[in-house]
Amino acid sequence: MNKCIQKILLAACIMAMPVTTHAGLIDPGTGYTRDSASNVVQGGGLEWLQWDETVGQSIDTALGTYAPFGWRLATTSEMTDLFNAFNFGRIFYAQGGLFQYSRTDWTAVEAGPHIDFIELFGHTLENDARFLANDRFLMTSAYYGADFKGIYSPMVGVTDDSTRVPGGRNDRRGGSSLRDPASAEFGTDVNPSNAGRGIALVKSVSVPEPGTFELLSLGLMGLGLKRRIHRKTL
């Protein structure tokens, strides 16, 4: 094949490739990732809107805002798959309304599945006043359950381990009990107030379509290739 033709084909392939720039990929190795410049988590064949984007909103309000753009409420099985992708120390079951809880003892290391999860989905609640500045309380929590039929609102939450300020209002026990474990839980809320919780919205992963410029470039390259082949046959 003529070298010039090879160059044209190579350029066409490059132009057809989607161009994606990453400010910094957050990837804890669970199959769920997020670009640090984005508010969307990718994983499980879905896009997940960060939970801190909808803190303080009701489910109806959040859907009213985002449903026109293809977002919907996450189902029980989708939420279960998400939690089981992280090593929270137990298997969670897709049974809406079932209280499921795991806790992990406090450690001095600020790393692990809980902090990874919170970094992906955003802080829906922080408490600096009652906790040490270098080991504060962090939580991400959301309502879900598009398939849930019941009078309660299913919710999930993940907290990082933390250390309370000695002598503070929440220091009821003192000593080593000032150190709170990390946790992950499924539960229900009888009277959802959305204080410290968002709404778990998902949508199918979108496949980027070629842009106008890319299509035009491919067309021009095709014409150039056709002319060169025609000249060779003369």
mmCIF file with all atom_site columns, N, CA, C and O in Angstrom, residues 186-217:
data_model
loop_
_atom_site.group_PDB
_atom_site.id
_atom_site.type_symbol
_atom_site.label_atom_id
_atom_site.label_alt_id
_atom_site.label_comp_id
_atom_site.label_asym_id
_atom_site.label_entity_id
_atom_site.label_seq_id
_atom_site.pdbx_PDB_ins_code
_atom_site.Cartn_x
_atom_site.Cartn_y
_atom_site.Cartn_z
_atom_site.occupancy
_atom_site.B_iso_or_equiv
_atom_site.pdbx_formal_charge
_atom_site.auth_seq_id
_atom_site.auth_comp_id
_atom_site.auth_asym_id
_atom_site.auth_atom_id
_atom_site.pdbx_PDB_model_num
ATOM 1   N N  . PHE A 1 186 ? -27.265 -0.423 54.936 1.00 0.00 ? 186 PHE A N  1
ATOM 2   C CA . PHE A 1 186 ? -28.541 -0.297 54.235 1.00 0.00 ? 186 PHE A CA 1
ATOM 3   C C  . PHE A 1 186 ? -29.599 -0.148 55.324 1.00 0.00 ? 186 PHE A C  1
ATOM 4   O O  . PHE A 1 186 ? -29.578 -0.863 56.318 1.00 0.00 ? 186 PHE A O  1
ATOM 5   N N  . GLY A 1 187 ? -30.529 0.746  55.135 1.00 0.00 ? 187 GLY A N  1
ATOM 6   C CA . GLY A 1 187 ? -31.587 0.911  56.126 1.00 0.00 ? 187 GLY A CA 1
ATOM 7   C C  . GLY A 1 187 ? -32.790 1.596  55.507 1.00 0.00 ? 187 GLY A C  1
ATOM 8   O O  . GLY A 1 187 ? -32.910 1.719  54.286 1.00 0.00 ? 187 GLY A O  1
ATOM 9   N N  . THR A 1 188 ? -33.694 2.039  56.365 1.00 0.00 ? 188 THR A N  1
ATOM 10  C CA . THR A 1 188 ? -34.878 2.770  55.912 1.00 0.00 ? 188 THR A CA 1
ATOM 11  C C  . THR A 1 188 ? -35.076 3.992  56.793 1.00 0.00 ? 188 THR A C  1
ATOM 12  O O  . THR A 1 188 ? -34.608 4.046  57.931 1.00 0.00 ? 188 THR A O  1
ATOM 13  N N  . ASP A 1 189 ? -35.767 4.965  56.259 1.00 0.00 ? 189 ASP A N  1
ATOM 14  C CA . ASP A 1 189 ? -36.043 6.199  56.972 1.00 0.00 ? 189 ASP A CA 1
ATOM 15  C C  . ASP A 1 189 ? -37.552 6.399  56.992 1.00 0.00 ? 189 ASP A C  1
ATOM 16  O O  . ASP A 1 189 ? -38.195 6.488  55.940 1.00 0.00 ? 189 ASP A O  1
ATOM 17  N N  . VAL A 1 190 ? -38.138 6.445  58.195 1.00 0.00 ? 190 VAL A N  1
ATOM 18  C CA . VAL A 1 190 ? -39.588 6.585  58.324 1.00 0.00 ? 190 VAL A CA 1
ATOM 19  C C  . VAL A 1 190 ? -40.026 7.981  57.886 1.00 0.00 ? 190 VAL A C  1
ATOM 20  O O  . VAL A 1 190 ? -41.003 8.155  57.159 1.00 0.00 ? 190 VAL A O  1
ATOM 21  N N  . ASN A 1 191 ? -39.293 8.997  58.320 1.00 0.00 ? 191 ASN A N  1
ATOM 22  C CA . ASN A 1 191 ? -39.620 10.378 57.972 1.00 0.00 ? 191 ASN A CA 1
ATOM 23  C C  . ASN A 1 191 ? -38.408 11.048 57.328 1.00 0.00 ? 191 ASN A C  1
ATOM 24  O O  . ASN A 1 191 ? -37.659 11.765 57.987 1.00 0.00 ? 191 ASN A O  1
ATOM 25  N N  . PRO A 1 192 ? -38.190 10.790 56.037 1.00 0.00 ? 192 PRO A N  1
ATOM 26  C CA . PRO A 1 192 ? -36.996 11.330 55.393 1.00 0.00 ? 192 PRO A CA 1
ATOM 27  C C  . PRO A 1 192 ? -36.955 12.850 55.413 1.00 0.00 ? 192 PRO A C  1
ATOM 28  O O  . PRO A 1 192 ? -37.907 13.519 55.022 1.00 0.00 ? 192 PRO A O  1
ATOM 29  N N  . SER A 1 193 ? -35.859 13.389 55.923 1.00 0.00 ? 193 SER A N  1
ATOM 30  C CA . SER A 1 193 ? -35.703 14.834 55.990 1.00 0.00 ? 193 SER A CA 1
ATOM 31  C C  . SER A 1 193 ? -34.620 15.331 55.033 1.00 0.00 ? 193 SER A C  1
ATOM 32  O O  . SER A 1 193 ? -34.499 16.524 54.788 1.00 0.00 ? 193 SER A O  1
ATOM 33  N N  . ASN A 1 194 ? -33.849 14.381 54.501 1.00 0.00 ? 194 ASN A N  1
ATOM 34  C CA . ASN A 1 194 ? -32.757 14.691 53.585 1.00 0.00 ? 194 ASN A CA 1
ATOM 35  C C  . ASN A 1 194 ? -31.619 15.460 54.242 1.00 0.00 ? 194 ASN A C  1
ATOM 36  O O  . ASN A 1 194 ? -30.754 15.985 53.567 1.00 0.00 ? 194 ASN A O  1
ATOM 37  N N  . ALA A 1 195 ? -31.639 15.556 55.558 1.00 0.00 ? 195 ALA A N  1
ATOM 38  C CA . ALA A 1 195 ? -30.518 16.196 56.250 1.00 0.00 ? 195 ALA A CA 1
ATOM 39  C C  . ALA A 1 195 ? -29.302 15.285 56.143 1.00 0.00 ? 195 ALA A C  1
ATOM 40  O O  . ALA A 1 195 ? -29.277 14.195 56.718 1.00 0.00 ? 195 ALA A O  1
ATOM 41  N N  . GLY A 1 196 ? -28.310 15.711 55.386 1.00 0.00 ? 196 GLY A N  1
ATOM 42  C CA . GLY A 1 196 ? -27.105 14.904 55.238 1.00 0.00 ? 196 GLY A CA 1
ATOM 43  C C  . GLY A 1 196 ? -27.229 13.773 54.254 1.00 0.00 ? 196 GLY A C  1
ATOM 44  O O  . GLY A 1 196 ? -26.367 12.890 54.218 1.00 0.00 ? 196 GLY A O  1
ATOM 45  N N  . ARG A 1 197 ? -28.268 13.763 53.435 1.00 0.00 ? 197 ARG A N  1
ATOM 46  C CA . ARG A 1 197 ? -28.433 12.701 52.437 1.00 0.00 ? 197 ARG A CA 1
ATOM 47  C C  . ARG A 1 197 ? -28.788 13.297 51.083 1.00 0.00 ? 197 ARG A C  1
ATOM 48  O O  . ARG A 1 197 ? -29.464 14.309 50.987 1.00 0.00 ? 197 ARG A O  1
ATOM 49  N N  . GLY A 1 198 ? -28.325 12.606 50.044 1.00 0.00 ? 198 GLY A N  1
ATOM 50  C CA . GLY A 1 198 ? -28.679 12.988 48.689 1.00 0.00 ? 198 GLY A CA 1
ATOM 51  C C  . GLY A 1 198 ? -29.623 11.964 48.086 1.00 0.00 ? 198 GLY A C  1
ATOM 52  O O  . GLY A 1 198 ? -30.226 11.159 48.804 1.00 0.00 ? 198 GLY A O  1
ATOM 53  N N  . ILE A 1 199 ? -29.760 12.012 46.780 1.00 0.00 ? 199 ILE A N  1
ATOM 54  C CA . ILE A 1 199 ? -30.612 11.075 46.043 1.00 0.00 ? 199 ILE A CA 1
ATOM 55  C C  . ILE A 1 199 ? -29.730 10.306 45.068 1.00 0.00 ? 199 ILE A C  1
ATOM 56  O O  . ILE A 1 199 ? -28.964 10.901 44.312 1.00 0.00 ? 199 ILE A O  1
ATOM 57  N N  . ALA A 1 200 ? -29.838 8.968  45.086 1.00 0.00 ? 200 ALA A N  1
ATOM 58  C CA . ALA A 1 200 ? -29.013 8.120  44.224 1.00 0.00 ? 200 ALA A CA 1
ATOM 59  C C  . ALA A 1 200 ? -29.646 8.047  42.838 1.00 0.00 ? 200 ALA A C  1
ATOM 60  O O  . ALA A 1 200 ? -30.585 7.286  42.607 1.00 0.00 ? 200 ALA A O  1
ATOM 61  N N  . LEU A 1 201 ? -29.127 8.853  41.918 1.00 0.00 ? 201 LEU A N  1
ATOM 62  C CA . LEU A 1 201 ? -29.634 8.900  40.553 1.00 0.00 ? 201 LEU A CA 1
ATOM 63  C C  . LEU A 1 201 ? -28.643 8.235  39.607 1.00 0.00 ? 201 LEU A C  1
ATOM 64  O O  . LEU A 1 201 ? -27.435 8.428  39.722 1.00 0.00 ? 201 LEU A O  1
ATOM 65  N N  . VAL A 1 202 ? -29.169 7.454  38.668 1.00 0.00 ? 202 VAL A N  1
ATOM 66  C CA . VAL A 1 202 ? -28.331 6.750  37.701 1.00 0.00 ? 202 VAL A CA 1
ATOM 67  C C  . VAL A 1 202 ? -28.920 6.904  36.300 1.00 0.00 ? 202 VAL A C  1
ATOM 68  O O  . VAL A 1 202 ? -30.087 7.257  36.141 1.00 0.00 ? 202 VAL A O  1
ATOM 69  N N  . LYS A 1 203 ? -28.086 6.626  35.315 1.00 0.00 ? 203 LYS A N  1
ATOM 70  C CA . LYS A 1 203 ? -28.559 6.506  33.935 1.00 0.00 ? 203 LYS A CA 1
ATOM 71  C C  . LYS A 1 203 ? -27.593 5.635  33.163 1.00 0.00 ? 203 LYS A C  1
ATOM 72  O O  . LYS A 1 203 ? -26.441 5.412  33.586 1.00 0.00 ? 203 LYS A O  1
ATOM 73  N N  . SER A 1 204 ? -28.058 5.107  32.044 1.00 0.00 ? 204 SER A N  1
ATOM 74  C CA . SER A 1 204 ? -27.223 4.232  31.237 1.00 0.00 ? 204 SER A CA 1
ATOM 75  C C  . SER A 1 204 ? -26.029 5.003  30.700 1.00 0.00 ? 204 SER A C  1
ATOM 76  O O  . SER A 1 204 ? -26.118 6.201  30.423 1.00 0.00 ? 204 SER A O  1
ATOM 77  N N  . VAL A 1 205 ? -24.911 4.295  30.563 1.00 0.00 ? 205 VAL A N  1
ATOM 78  C CA . VAL A 1 205 ? -23.705 4.930  30.056 1.00 0.00 ? 205 VAL A CA 1
ATOM 79  C C  . VAL A 1 205 ? -23.930 5.356  28.621 1.00 0.00 ? 205 VAL A C  1
ATOM 80  O O  . VAL A 1 205 ? -24.370 4.560  27.779 1.00 0.00 ? 205 VAL A O  1
ATOM 81  N N  . SER A 1 206 ? -23.654 6.607  28.335 1.00 0.00 ? 206 SER A N  1
ATOM 82  C CA . SER A 1 206 ? -23.847 7.133  26.981 1.00 0.00 ? 206 SER A CA 1
ATOM 83  C C  . SER A 1 206 ? -22.617 6.867  26.137 1.00 0.00 ? 206 SER A C  1
ATOM 84  O O  . SER A 1 206 ? -21.482 6.953  26.605 1.00 0.00 ? 206 SER A O  1
ATOM 85  N N  . VAL A 1 207 ? -22.851 6.514  24.872 1.00 0.00 ? 207 VAL A N  1
ATOM 86  C CA . VAL A 1 207 ? -21.763 6.285  23.919 1.00 0.00 ? 207 VAL A CA 1
ATOM 87  C C  . VAL A 1 207 ? -21.606 7.534  23.078 1.00 0.00 ? 207 VAL A C  1
ATOM 88  O O  . VAL A 1 207 ? -22.545 7.947  22.395 1.00 0.00 ? 207 VAL A O  1
ATOM 89  N N  . PRO A 1 208 ? -20.441 8.199  23.139 1.00 0.00 ? 208 PRO A N  1
ATOM 90  C CA . PRO A 1 208 ? -20.274 9.439  22.385 1.00 0.00 ? 208 PRO A CA 1
ATOM 91  C C  . PRO A 1 208 ? -20.368 9.221  20.884 1.00 0.00 ? 208 PRO A C  1
ATOM 92  O O  . PRO A 1 208 ? -19.816 8.261  20.350 1.00 0.00 ? 208 PRO A O  1
ATOM 93  N N  . GLU A 1 209 ? -21.124 10.083 20.215 1.00 0.00 ? 209 GLU A N  1
ATOM 94  C CA . GLU A 1 209 ? -21.246 10.022 18.766 1.00 0.00 ? 209 GLU A CA 1
ATOM 95  C C  . GLU A 1 209 ? -20.169 10.898 18.130 1.00 0.00 ? 209 GLU A C  1
ATOM 96  O O  . GLU A 1 209 ? -19.746 11.893 18.716 1.00 0.00 ? 209 GLU A O  1
ATOM 97  N N  . PRO A 1 210 ? -19.733 10.535 16.890 1.00 0.00 ? 210 PRO A N  1
ATOM 98  C CA . PRO A 1 210 ? -18.734 11.361 16.221 1.00 0.00 ? 210 PRO A CA 1
ATOM 99  C C  . PRO A 1 210 ? -19.247 12.778 16.028 1.00 0.00 ? 210 PRO A C  1
ATOM 100 O O  . PRO A 1 210 ? -20.400 12.993 15.645 1.00 0.00 ? 210 PRO A O  1
ATOM 101 N N  . GLY A 1 211 ? -18.404 13.760 16.289 1.00 0.00 ? 211 GLY A N  1
ATOM 102 C CA . GLY A 1 211 ? -18.796 15.144 16.125 1.00 0.00 ? 211 GLY A CA 1
ATOM 103 C C  . GLY A 1 211 ? -18.801 15.558 14.665 1.00 0.00 ? 211 GLY A C  1
ATOM 104 O O  . GLY A 1 211 ? -18.303 14.856 13.784 1.00 0.00 ? 211 GLY A O  1
ATOM 105 N N  . THR A 1 212 ? -19.364 16.723 14.388 1.00 0.00 ? 212 THR A N  1
ATOM 106 C CA . THR A 1 212 ? -19.455 17.224 13.019 1.00 0.00 ? 212 THR A CA 1
ATOM 107 C C  . THR A 1 212 ? -18.077 17.387 12.396 1.00 0.00 ? 212 THR A C  1
ATOM 108 O O  . THR A 1 212 ? -17.845 17.034 11.243 1.00 0.00 ? 212 THR A O  1
ATOM 109 N N  . PHE A 1 213 ? -17.138 17.918 13.177 1.00 0.00 ? 213 PHE A N  1
ATOM 110 C CA . PHE A 1 213 ? -15.790 18.141 12.654 1.00 0.00 ? 213 PHE A CA 1
ATOM 111 C C  . PHE A 1 213 ? -15.125 16.830 12.271 1.00 0.00 ? 213 PHE A C  1
ATOM 112 O O  . PHE A 1 213 ? -14.474 16.720 11.226 1.00 0.00 ? 213 PHE A O  1
ATOM 113 N N  . GLU A 1 214 ? -15.283 15.808 13.120 1.00 0.00 ? 214 GLU A N  1
ATOM 114 C CA . GLU A 1 214 ? -14.673 14.511 12.834 1.00 0.00 ? 214 GLU A CA 1
ATOM 115 C C  . GLU A 1 214 ? -15.264 13.897 11.574 1.00 0.00 ? 214 GLU A C  1
ATOM 116 O O  . GLU A 1 214 ? -14.557 13.350 10.728 1.00 0.00 ? 214 GLU A O  1
ATOM 117 N N  . LEU A 1 215 ? -16.601 13.984 11.424 1.00 0.00 ? 215 LEU A N  1
ATOM 118 C CA . LEU A 1 215 ? -17.250 13.425 10.239 1.00 0.00 ? 215 LEU A CA 1
ATOM 119 C C  . LEU A 1 215 ? -16.819 14.156 8.979  1.00 0.00 ? 215 LEU A C  1
ATOM 120 O O  . LEU A 1 215 ? -16.580 13.543 7.928  1.00 0.00 ? 215 LEU A O  1
ATOM 121 N N  . LEU A 1 216 ? -16.734 15.485 9.044  1.00 0.00 ? 216 LEU A N  1
ATOM 122 C CA . LEU A 1 216 ? -16.299 16.268 7.894  1.00 0.00 ? 216 LEU A CA 1
ATOM 123 C C  . LEU A 1 216 ? -14.866 15.916 7.519  1.00 0.00 ? 216 LEU A C  1
ATOM 124 O O  . LEU A 1 216 ? -14.537 15.773 6.328  1.00 0.00 ? 216 LEU A O  1
ATOM 125 N N  . SER A 1 217 ? -13.998 15.765 8.524  1.00 0.00 ? 217 SER A N  1
ATOM 126 C CA . SER A 1 217 ? -12.600 15.419 8.259  1.00 0.00 ? 217 SER A CA 1
ATOM 127 C C  . SER A 1 217 ? -12.484 14.058 7.593  1.00 0.00 ? 217 SER A C  1
ATOM 128 O O  . SER A 1 217 ? -11.713 13.871 6.645  1.00 0.00 ? 217 SER A O  1
#
